[in-house]
Amino acid sequence: MKKRYEPAPRPAREQDRKRPEAPKNSAVLEAAATRAAEVLRAGGLILYPTDTVWGIGCDAANAEAVAKIYALKRSENKHAMLVLCHSAEQIVRYVDRAPGIAFEVMEMATSPLTLILPGAVGLAPNLIPDEGTLGVRVPDHAFCQRLLHLFGRPIVSTSANISGEKTPRTLPEIAREIIDGVDYVVDPRCQGRPTGKASSIIAFGEGGEVRVIRE
């Protein structure tokens, strides 16, 4: 049986010492993350900042919640749905055929990077494309990391727009229909320092094949 990837300890990198700033009042971040986690556990949708742009999120293991996002975006495009995990250790719980090289590439990334990995398991069936892959990212973002640790499971992240419309970068750019369609909007003071653009995307095959989808 193929051995699963087990992340090894690594020394701190330069980018680790430049984490996005949390709100000056850390109580704001803690309160927002706590409330967002409660909404996710109840099967609700959140509108939240990430390391790239604002996204719509839900419990990645809750099929009913995932269906709500499809309805809100007016699209059931599974390839537009990725999940955020707090670490490589969490990722390997939900993909059982990912090659080790994928995690090596992730460790070397200096900007937001989404990995498309084979062997998705343990998440909502309507989240997984027919080929059984999962798009995952470990966000370098204070709010997302706190929420992911509080919630304990992967969180869906998809652009906060109606399918086919322009991807909004900040909260004021998000359509009222999207804002009204979620159960909780995270305090914009938790935004930190996002890149304001979509992440790079690299797909990996079981044998280590690499395909760059978006630079």
Short mmCIF file of N, CA and C in Angstrom, two decimals, residues 25-175:
data_model
loop_
_atom_site.label_atom_id
_atom_site.label_comp_id
_atom_site.label_asym_id
_atom_site.label_seq_id
_atom_site.Cartn_x
_atom_site.Cartn_y
_atom_site.Cartn_z
N ASN A 25 -6.88 45.33 17.62
CA ASN A 25 -7.58 44.77 18.76
C ASN A 25 -7.83 43.29 18.47
N SER A 26 -7.00 42.42 19.05
CA SER A 26 -7.11 40.99 18.75
C SER A 26 -8.45 40.41 19.16
N ALA A 27 -9.17 41.12 20.05
CA ALA A 27 -10.48 40.65 20.46
C ALA A 27 -11.45 40.66 19.28
N VAL A 28 -11.24 41.56 18.33
CA VAL A 28 -12.09 41.62 17.14
C VAL A 28 -11.93 40.33 16.34
N LEU A 29 -10.70 39.92 16.11
CA LEU A 29 -10.43 38.70 15.36
C LEU A 29 -10.99 37.49 16.08
N GLU A 30 -10.76 37.41 17.38
CA GLU A 30 -11.21 36.25 18.15
C GLU A 30 -12.73 36.15 18.13
N ALA A 31 -13.41 37.28 18.31
CA ALA A 31 -14.88 37.27 18.31
C ALA A 31 -15.42 36.88 16.95
N ALA A 32 -14.82 37.40 15.89
CA ALA A 32 -15.28 37.10 14.54
C ALA A 32 -15.05 35.64 14.21
N ALA A 33 -13.89 35.09 14.56
CA ALA A 33 -13.59 33.69 14.27
C ALA A 33 -14.51 32.77 15.06
N THR A 34 -14.77 33.11 16.31
CA THR A 34 -15.65 32.30 17.15
C THR A 34 -17.06 32.26 16.59
N ARG A 35 -17.56 33.43 16.19
CA ARG A 35 -18.92 33.49 15.63
C ARG A 35 -18.99 32.75 14.29
N ALA A 36 -17.97 32.92 13.45
CA ALA A 36 -17.94 32.25 12.15
C ALA A 36 -17.95 30.73 12.33
N ALA A 37 -17.19 30.24 13.30
CA ALA A 37 -17.14 28.80 13.56
C ALA A 37 -18.51 28.28 14.01
N GLU A 38 -19.22 29.07 14.80
CA GLU A 38 -20.56 28.69 15.24
C GLU A 38 -21.51 28.57 14.05
N VAL A 39 -21.43 29.53 13.14
CA VAL A 39 -22.29 29.52 11.95
C VAL A 39 -21.98 28.31 11.08
N LEU A 40 -20.70 28.00 10.91
CA LEU A 40 -20.30 26.85 10.11
C LEU A 40 -20.83 25.55 10.71
N ARG A 41 -20.73 25.42 12.01
CA ARG A 41 -21.21 24.20 12.68
C ARG A 41 -22.72 24.03 12.53
N ALA A 42 -23.43 25.15 12.41
CA ALA A 42 -24.89 25.11 12.26
C ALA A 42 -25.31 24.91 10.80
N GLY A 43 -24.34 24.75 9.90
CA GLY A 43 -24.66 24.53 8.50
C GLY A 43 -24.87 25.81 7.71
N GLY A 44 -24.43 26.94 8.26
CA GLY A 44 -24.62 28.22 7.59
C GLY A 44 -23.47 28.60 6.67
N LEU A 45 -23.67 29.72 5.98
CA LEU A 45 -22.66 30.26 5.07
C LEU A 45 -22.05 31.51 5.67
N ILE A 46 -20.76 31.70 5.41
CA ILE A 46 -20.08 32.91 5.86
C ILE A 46 -19.46 33.62 4.66
N LEU A 47 -19.31 34.92 4.80
CA LEU A 47 -18.59 35.74 3.83
C LEU A 47 -17.36 36.23 4.57
N TYR A 48 -16.17 35.86 4.08
CA TYR A 48 -14.98 36.09 4.90
C TYR A 48 -13.75 36.44 4.08
N PRO A 49 -12.80 37.16 4.70
CA PRO A 49 -11.56 37.51 4.00
C PRO A 49 -10.60 36.34 4.04
N THR A 50 -9.79 36.21 2.99
CA THR A 50 -8.75 35.18 2.94
C THR A 50 -7.42 35.84 2.60
N ASP A 51 -6.43 35.03 2.31
CA ASP A 51 -5.12 35.56 1.93
C ASP A 51 -5.11 36.11 0.51
N THR A 52 -6.19 35.86 -0.25
CA THR A 52 -6.27 36.35 -1.63
C THR A 52 -7.38 37.39 -1.77
N VAL A 53 -8.63 36.93 -1.88
CA VAL A 53 -9.79 37.82 -1.98
C VAL A 53 -10.85 37.33 -1.00
N TRP A 54 -11.96 38.07 -0.90
CA TRP A 54 -13.05 37.63 -0.04
C TRP A 54 -13.72 36.40 -0.66
N GLY A 55 -14.19 35.50 0.21
CA GLY A 55 -14.79 34.28 -0.28
C GLY A 55 -16.07 33.93 0.46
N ILE A 56 -16.83 33.02 -0.14
CA ILE A 56 -17.99 32.44 0.51
C ILE A 56 -17.54 31.11 1.08
N GLY A 57 -17.90 30.83 2.32
CA GLY A 57 -17.43 29.60 2.94
C GLY A 57 -18.53 28.82 3.64
N CYS A 58 -18.27 27.52 3.83
CA CYS A 58 -19.15 26.66 4.61
C CYS A 58 -18.34 25.46 5.07
N ASP A 59 -18.96 24.62 5.87
CA ASP A 59 -18.35 23.36 6.32
C ASP A 59 -18.18 22.47 5.10
N ALA A 60 -16.94 22.11 4.77
CA ALA A 60 -16.67 21.32 3.57
C ALA A 60 -17.19 19.88 3.69
N ALA A 61 -17.63 19.47 4.86
CA ALA A 61 -18.17 18.13 5.04
C ALA A 61 -19.69 18.11 5.04
N ASN A 62 -20.31 19.28 4.88
CA ASN A 62 -21.77 19.40 4.96
C ASN A 62 -22.35 19.60 3.56
N ALA A 63 -22.95 18.55 3.00
CA ALA A 63 -23.46 18.61 1.63
C ALA A 63 -24.57 19.64 1.47
N GLU A 64 -25.42 19.79 2.48
CA GLU A 64 -26.50 20.77 2.39
C GLU A 64 -25.95 22.19 2.33
N ALA A 65 -24.91 22.45 3.10
CA ALA A 65 -24.29 23.78 3.10
C ALA A 65 -23.62 24.05 1.75
N VAL A 66 -22.96 23.03 1.20
CA VAL A 66 -22.33 23.18 -0.11
C VAL A 66 -23.39 23.49 -1.16
N ALA A 67 -24.53 22.83 -1.09
CA ALA A 67 -25.62 23.07 -2.03
C ALA A 67 -26.12 24.52 -1.93
N LYS A 68 -26.10 25.08 -0.74
CA LYS A 68 -26.52 26.47 -0.56
C LYS A 68 -25.58 27.42 -1.31
N ILE A 69 -24.29 27.10 -1.31
CA ILE A 69 -23.34 27.95 -2.03
C ILE A 69 -23.60 27.87 -3.53
N TYR A 70 -23.85 26.66 -4.03
CA TYR A 70 -24.16 26.52 -5.46
C TYR A 70 -25.38 27.36 -5.83
N ALA A 71 -26.38 27.32 -4.98
CA ALA A 71 -27.60 28.08 -5.26
C ALA A 71 -27.32 29.58 -5.25
N LEU A 72 -26.52 30.03 -4.30
CA LEU A 72 -26.21 31.45 -4.18
C LEU A 72 -25.39 31.93 -5.37
N LYS A 73 -24.45 31.12 -5.83
CA LYS A 73 -23.61 31.50 -6.96
C LYS A 73 -24.27 31.20 -8.32
N ARG A 74 -25.43 30.50 -8.27
CA ARG A 74 -26.15 30.10 -9.48
C ARG A 74 -25.28 29.23 -10.39
N SER A 75 -24.55 28.35 -9.78
CA SER A 75 -23.67 27.45 -10.51
C SER A 75 -23.33 26.25 -9.65
N GLU A 76 -23.21 25.08 -10.29
CA GLU A 76 -22.77 23.89 -9.57
C GLU A 76 -21.42 23.43 -10.09
N ASN A 77 -20.57 24.40 -10.41
CA ASN A 77 -19.23 24.11 -10.91
C ASN A 77 -18.33 23.68 -9.75
N LYS A 78 -18.11 22.39 -9.62
CA LYS A 78 -17.30 21.86 -8.52
C LYS A 78 -15.85 22.31 -8.60
N HIS A 79 -15.39 22.60 -9.82
CA HIS A 79 -14.00 23.01 -9.98
C HIS A 79 -13.75 24.43 -9.47
N ALA A 80 -14.82 25.17 -9.20
CA ALA A 80 -14.67 26.52 -8.66
C ALA A 80 -14.64 26.51 -7.13
N MET A 81 -14.74 25.33 -6.55
CA MET A 81 -14.80 25.19 -5.09
C MET A 81 -13.50 24.57 -4.59
N LEU A 82 -12.81 25.28 -3.72
CA LEU A 82 -11.64 24.71 -3.08
C LEU A 82 -11.86 24.74 -1.58
N VAL A 83 -10.97 24.11 -0.83
CA VAL A 83 -11.08 24.16 0.62
C VAL A 83 -9.80 24.70 1.22
N LEU A 84 -9.96 25.34 2.35
CA LEU A 84 -8.82 25.83 3.12
C LEU A 84 -8.56 24.88 4.28
N CYS A 85 -7.30 24.56 4.52
CA CYS A 85 -6.88 23.73 5.65
C CYS A 85 -5.83 24.50 6.43
N HIS A 86 -5.70 24.20 7.72
CA HIS A 86 -4.75 24.98 8.52
C HIS A 86 -3.31 24.50 8.38
N SER A 87 -3.11 23.30 7.78
CA SER A 87 -1.76 22.78 7.68
C SER A 87 -1.72 21.61 6.71
N ALA A 88 -0.50 21.20 6.33
CA ALA A 88 -0.34 20.01 5.50
C ALA A 88 -0.84 18.78 6.26
N GLU A 89 -0.66 18.77 7.56
CA GLU A 89 -1.12 17.64 8.37
C GLU A 89 -2.63 17.47 8.25
N GLN A 90 -3.35 18.58 8.16
CA GLN A 90 -4.80 18.46 8.00
C GLN A 90 -5.17 18.04 6.58
N ILE A 91 -4.43 18.54 5.59
CA ILE A 91 -4.72 18.18 4.20
C ILE A 91 -4.70 16.67 4.00
N VAL A 92 -3.68 15.99 4.55
CA VAL A 92 -3.54 14.55 4.28
C VAL A 92 -4.65 13.71 4.91
N ARG A 93 -5.48 14.31 5.74
CA ARG A 93 -6.63 13.57 6.27
C ARG A 93 -7.75 13.50 5.22
N TYR A 94 -7.68 14.36 4.23
CA TYR A 94 -8.78 14.47 3.26
C TYR A 94 -8.37 14.18 1.83
N VAL A 95 -7.13 13.84 1.59
CA VAL A 95 -6.68 13.35 0.29
C VAL A 95 -5.75 12.16 0.55
N ASP A 96 -6.09 11.01 0.01
CA ASP A 96 -5.32 9.81 0.37
C ASP A 96 -4.38 9.32 -0.73
N ARG A 97 -4.27 10.09 -1.84
CA ARG A 97 -3.35 9.65 -2.88
C ARG A 97 -2.46 10.79 -3.36
N ALA A 98 -2.25 11.77 -2.51
CA ALA A 98 -1.44 12.92 -2.90
C ALA A 98 0.05 12.58 -2.87
N PRO A 99 0.81 12.93 -3.93
CA PRO A 99 2.25 12.65 -3.95
C PRO A 99 3.01 13.62 -3.05
N GLY A 100 4.10 13.16 -2.48
CA GLY A 100 4.89 13.99 -1.59
C GLY A 100 5.40 15.26 -2.24
N ILE A 101 5.65 15.24 -3.56
CA ILE A 101 6.18 16.42 -4.23
C ILE A 101 5.23 17.61 -4.13
N ALA A 102 3.93 17.33 -4.03
CA ALA A 102 2.95 18.41 -3.93
C ALA A 102 3.20 19.24 -2.68
N PHE A 103 3.53 18.56 -1.59
CA PHE A 103 3.75 19.26 -0.33
C PHE A 103 5.11 19.97 -0.33
N GLU A 104 6.05 19.40 -1.05
CA GLU A 104 7.35 20.07 -1.18
C GLU A 104 7.20 21.38 -1.94
N VAL A 105 6.39 21.35 -3.00
CA VAL A 105 6.12 22.57 -3.77
C VAL A 105 5.39 23.59 -2.89
N MET A 106 4.42 23.12 -2.12
CA MET A 106 3.68 24.02 -1.23
C MET A 106 4.60 24.70 -0.23
N GLU A 107 5.57 23.95 0.30
CA GLU A 107 6.50 24.51 1.28
C GLU A 107 7.38 25.60 0.66
N MET A 108 7.67 25.49 -0.63
CA MET A 108 8.55 26.45 -1.29
C MET A 108 7.81 27.69 -1.80
N ALA A 109 6.49 27.64 -1.82
CA ALA A 109 5.70 28.74 -2.38
C ALA A 109 5.88 30.02 -1.57
N THR A 110 6.02 31.13 -2.26
CA THR A 110 6.18 32.43 -1.59
C THR A 110 4.94 33.30 -1.78
N SER A 111 3.91 32.77 -2.43
CA SER A 111 2.65 33.47 -2.60
C SER A 111 1.53 32.44 -2.54
N PRO A 112 0.28 32.85 -2.38
CA PRO A 112 -0.82 31.89 -2.24
C PRO A 112 -0.85 30.86 -3.36
N LEU A 113 -0.92 29.59 -2.99
CA LEU A 113 -0.88 28.49 -3.96
C LEU A 113 -1.95 27.47 -3.61
N THR A 114 -2.79 27.17 -4.59
CA THR A 114 -3.80 26.12 -4.45
C THR A 114 -3.29 24.86 -5.13
N LEU A 115 -3.37 23.73 -4.42
CA LEU A 115 -2.97 22.44 -4.97
C LEU A 115 -4.21 21.66 -5.36
N ILE A 116 -4.21 21.07 -6.54
CA ILE A 116 -5.28 20.14 -6.93
C ILE A 116 -4.71 18.74 -6.72
N LEU A 117 -5.28 18.00 -5.77
CA LEU A 117 -4.71 16.72 -5.36
C LEU A 117 -5.70 15.58 -5.57
N PRO A 118 -5.19 14.38 -5.89
CA PRO A 118 -6.05 13.23 -6.12
C PRO A 118 -6.44 12.52 -4.82
N GLY A 119 -7.56 11.81 -4.88
CA GLY A 119 -7.95 10.96 -3.75
C GLY A 119 -8.70 11.67 -2.65
N ALA A 120 -9.65 12.55 -3.01
CA ALA A 120 -10.43 13.26 -1.99
C ALA A 120 -11.29 12.29 -1.20
N VAL A 121 -11.29 12.43 0.12
CA VAL A 121 -12.09 11.57 1.00
C VAL A 121 -12.63 12.39 2.17
N GLY A 122 -13.75 11.92 2.73
CA GLY A 122 -14.24 12.48 3.98
C GLY A 122 -14.93 13.81 3.90
N LEU A 123 -15.22 14.30 2.70
CA LEU A 123 -15.89 15.59 2.56
C LEU A 123 -17.23 15.41 1.83
N ALA A 124 -17.98 16.49 1.70
CA ALA A 124 -19.30 16.42 1.07
C ALA A 124 -19.18 15.87 -0.36
N PRO A 125 -19.95 14.87 -0.72
CA PRO A 125 -19.87 14.28 -2.07
C PRO A 125 -20.10 15.30 -3.18
N ASN A 126 -20.98 16.28 -2.95
CA ASN A 126 -21.28 17.26 -4.00
C ASN A 126 -20.20 18.34 -4.12
N LEU A 127 -19.15 18.20 -3.33
CA LEU A 127 -18.01 19.11 -3.43
C LEU A 127 -16.92 18.54 -4.34
N ILE A 128 -16.93 17.22 -4.52
CA ILE A 128 -15.85 16.52 -5.20
C ILE A 128 -16.16 16.31 -6.68
N PRO A 129 -15.30 16.77 -7.59
CA PRO A 129 -15.51 16.53 -9.02
C PRO A 129 -15.48 15.03 -9.34
N ASP A 130 -15.95 14.68 -10.53
CA ASP A 130 -16.02 13.27 -10.93
C ASP A 130 -14.67 12.58 -10.87
N GLU A 131 -13.60 13.32 -11.15
CA GLU A 131 -12.26 12.72 -11.13
C GLU A 131 -11.71 12.51 -9.73
N GLY A 132 -12.45 12.91 -8.70
CA GLY A 132 -12.06 12.64 -7.32
C GLY A 132 -10.95 13.50 -6.77
N THR A 133 -10.74 14.67 -7.35
CA THR A 133 -9.69 15.56 -6.88
C THR A 133 -10.23 16.57 -5.86
N LEU A 134 -9.31 17.25 -5.19
CA LEU A 134 -9.68 18.28 -4.24
C LEU A 134 -8.71 19.45 -4.35
N GLY A 135 -9.25 20.64 -4.50
CA GLY A 135 -8.42 21.84 -4.49
C GLY A 135 -8.23 22.30 -3.06
N VAL A 136 -6.99 22.44 -2.61
CA VAL A 136 -6.71 22.79 -1.22
C VAL A 136 -5.66 23.90 -1.14
N ARG A 137 -5.78 24.71 -0.09
CA ARG A 137 -4.77 25.74 0.16
C ARG A 137 -4.61 25.94 1.67
N VAL A 138 -3.38 26.17 2.10
CA VAL A 138 -3.11 26.55 3.48
C VAL A 138 -2.90 28.06 3.48
N PRO A 139 -3.85 28.83 4.00
CA PRO A 139 -3.76 30.28 3.90
C PRO A 139 -2.78 30.90 4.89
N ASP A 140 -2.00 31.82 4.40
CA ASP A 140 -1.08 32.60 5.25
C ASP A 140 -1.85 33.84 5.68
N HIS A 141 -2.80 33.64 6.60
CA HIS A 141 -3.76 34.70 6.94
C HIS A 141 -4.24 34.49 8.37
N ALA A 142 -4.11 35.53 9.20
CA ALA A 142 -4.38 35.40 10.62
C ALA A 142 -5.82 34.97 10.92
N PHE A 143 -6.79 35.61 10.28
CA PHE A 143 -8.18 35.26 10.57
C PHE A 143 -8.47 33.83 10.12
N CYS A 144 -8.10 33.48 8.90
CA CYS A 144 -8.38 32.14 8.39
C CYS A 144 -7.75 31.07 9.26
N GLN A 145 -6.52 31.29 9.68
CA GLN A 145 -5.86 30.29 10.51
C GLN A 145 -6.58 30.12 11.85
N ARG A 146 -7.01 31.23 12.44
CA ARG A 146 -7.72 31.12 13.72
C ARG A 146 -9.04 30.39 13.54
N LEU A 147 -9.77 30.73 12.47
CA LEU A 147 -11.05 30.07 12.21
C LEU A 147 -10.85 28.58 11.96
N LEU A 148 -9.87 28.23 11.16
CA LEU A 148 -9.62 26.82 10.84
C LEU A 148 -9.27 26.01 12.08
N HIS A 149 -8.51 26.60 12.98
CA HIS A 149 -8.16 25.88 14.21
C HIS A 149 -9.38 25.74 15.13
N LEU A 150 -10.21 26.78 15.20
CA LEU A 150 -11.41 26.71 16.03
C LEU A 150 -12.42 25.70 15.47
N PHE A 151 -12.57 25.70 14.15
CA PHE A 151 -13.58 24.85 13.53
C PHE A 151 -13.13 23.39 13.46
N GLY A 152 -11.87 23.17 13.15
CA GLY A 152 -11.32 21.82 13.17
C GLY A 152 -11.49 20.99 11.92
N ARG A 153 -12.15 21.53 10.90
CA ARG A 153 -12.33 20.83 9.63
C ARG A 153 -12.06 21.80 8.48
N PRO A 154 -11.86 21.27 7.26
CA PRO A 154 -11.66 22.16 6.12
C PRO A 154 -12.89 23.03 5.87
N ILE A 155 -12.63 24.21 5.33
CA ILE A 155 -13.70 25.17 5.05
C ILE A 155 -13.69 25.48 3.56
N VAL A 156 -14.87 25.44 2.95
CA VAL A 156 -14.98 25.79 1.54
C VAL A 156 -14.58 27.25 1.33
N SER A 157 -13.91 27.51 0.23
CA SER A 157 -13.59 28.88 -0.16
C SER A 157 -13.84 29.00 -1.66
N THR A 158 -14.76 29.88 -2.02
CA THR A 158 -15.04 30.15 -3.42
C THR A 158 -15.30 31.64 -3.57
N SER A 159 -15.02 32.18 -4.72
CA SER A 159 -15.12 33.62 -4.91
C SER A 159 -16.52 34.14 -4.58
N ALA A 160 -16.57 35.34 -4.02
CA ALA A 160 -17.83 35.91 -3.52
C ALA A 160 -18.58 36.65 -4.62
N ASN A 161 -18.97 35.92 -5.64
CA ASN A 161 -19.68 36.52 -6.77
C ASN A 161 -20.65 35.53 -7.39
N ILE A 162 -21.61 36.06 -8.15
CA ILE A 162 -22.48 35.22 -8.96
C ILE A 162 -21.60 34.66 -10.08
N SER A 163 -21.78 33.40 -10.41
CA SER A 163 -20.95 32.78 -11.44
C SER A 163 -20.98 33.58 -12.74
N GLY A 164 -19.80 33.84 -13.28
CA GLY A 164 -19.68 34.58 -14.53
C GLY A 164 -19.44 36.05 -14.35
N GLU A 165 -19.68 36.57 -13.13
CA GLU A 165 -19.44 37.97 -12.86
C GLU A 165 -18.02 38.18 -12.33
N LYS A 166 -17.58 39.42 -12.32
CA LYS A 166 -16.22 39.75 -11.90
C LYS A 166 -15.99 39.36 -10.44
N THR A 167 -14.81 38.83 -10.16
CA THR A 167 -14.46 38.44 -8.80
C THR A 167 -14.15 39.68 -7.96
N PRO A 168 -14.89 39.92 -6.87
CA PRO A 168 -14.63 41.09 -6.02
C PRO A 168 -13.40 40.86 -5.15
N ARG A 169 -12.62 41.91 -4.96
CA ARG A 169 -11.42 41.81 -4.15
C ARG A 169 -11.65 42.23 -2.71
N THR A 170 -12.57 43.15 -2.50
CA THR A 170 -12.83 43.68 -1.16
C THR A 170 -14.32 43.62 -0.86
N LEU A 171 -14.68 43.79 0.40
CA LEU A 171 -16.08 43.71 0.82
C LEU A 171 -16.97 44.71 0.09
N PRO A 172 -16.57 45.97 -0.08
CA PRO A 172 -17.46 46.92 -0.77
C PRO A 172 -17.77 46.54 -2.21
N GLU A 173 -16.96 45.70 -2.82
CA GLU A 173 -17.18 45.30 -4.21
C GLU A 173 -18.15 44.13 -4.34
N ILE A 174 -18.53 43.53 -3.22
CA ILE A 174 -19.38 42.34 -3.26
C ILE A 174 -20.85 42.73 -3.44
N ALA A 175 -21.53 42.04 -4.33
CA ALA A 175 -22.93 42.33 -4.64
C ALA A 175 -23.83 42.12 -3.42
#
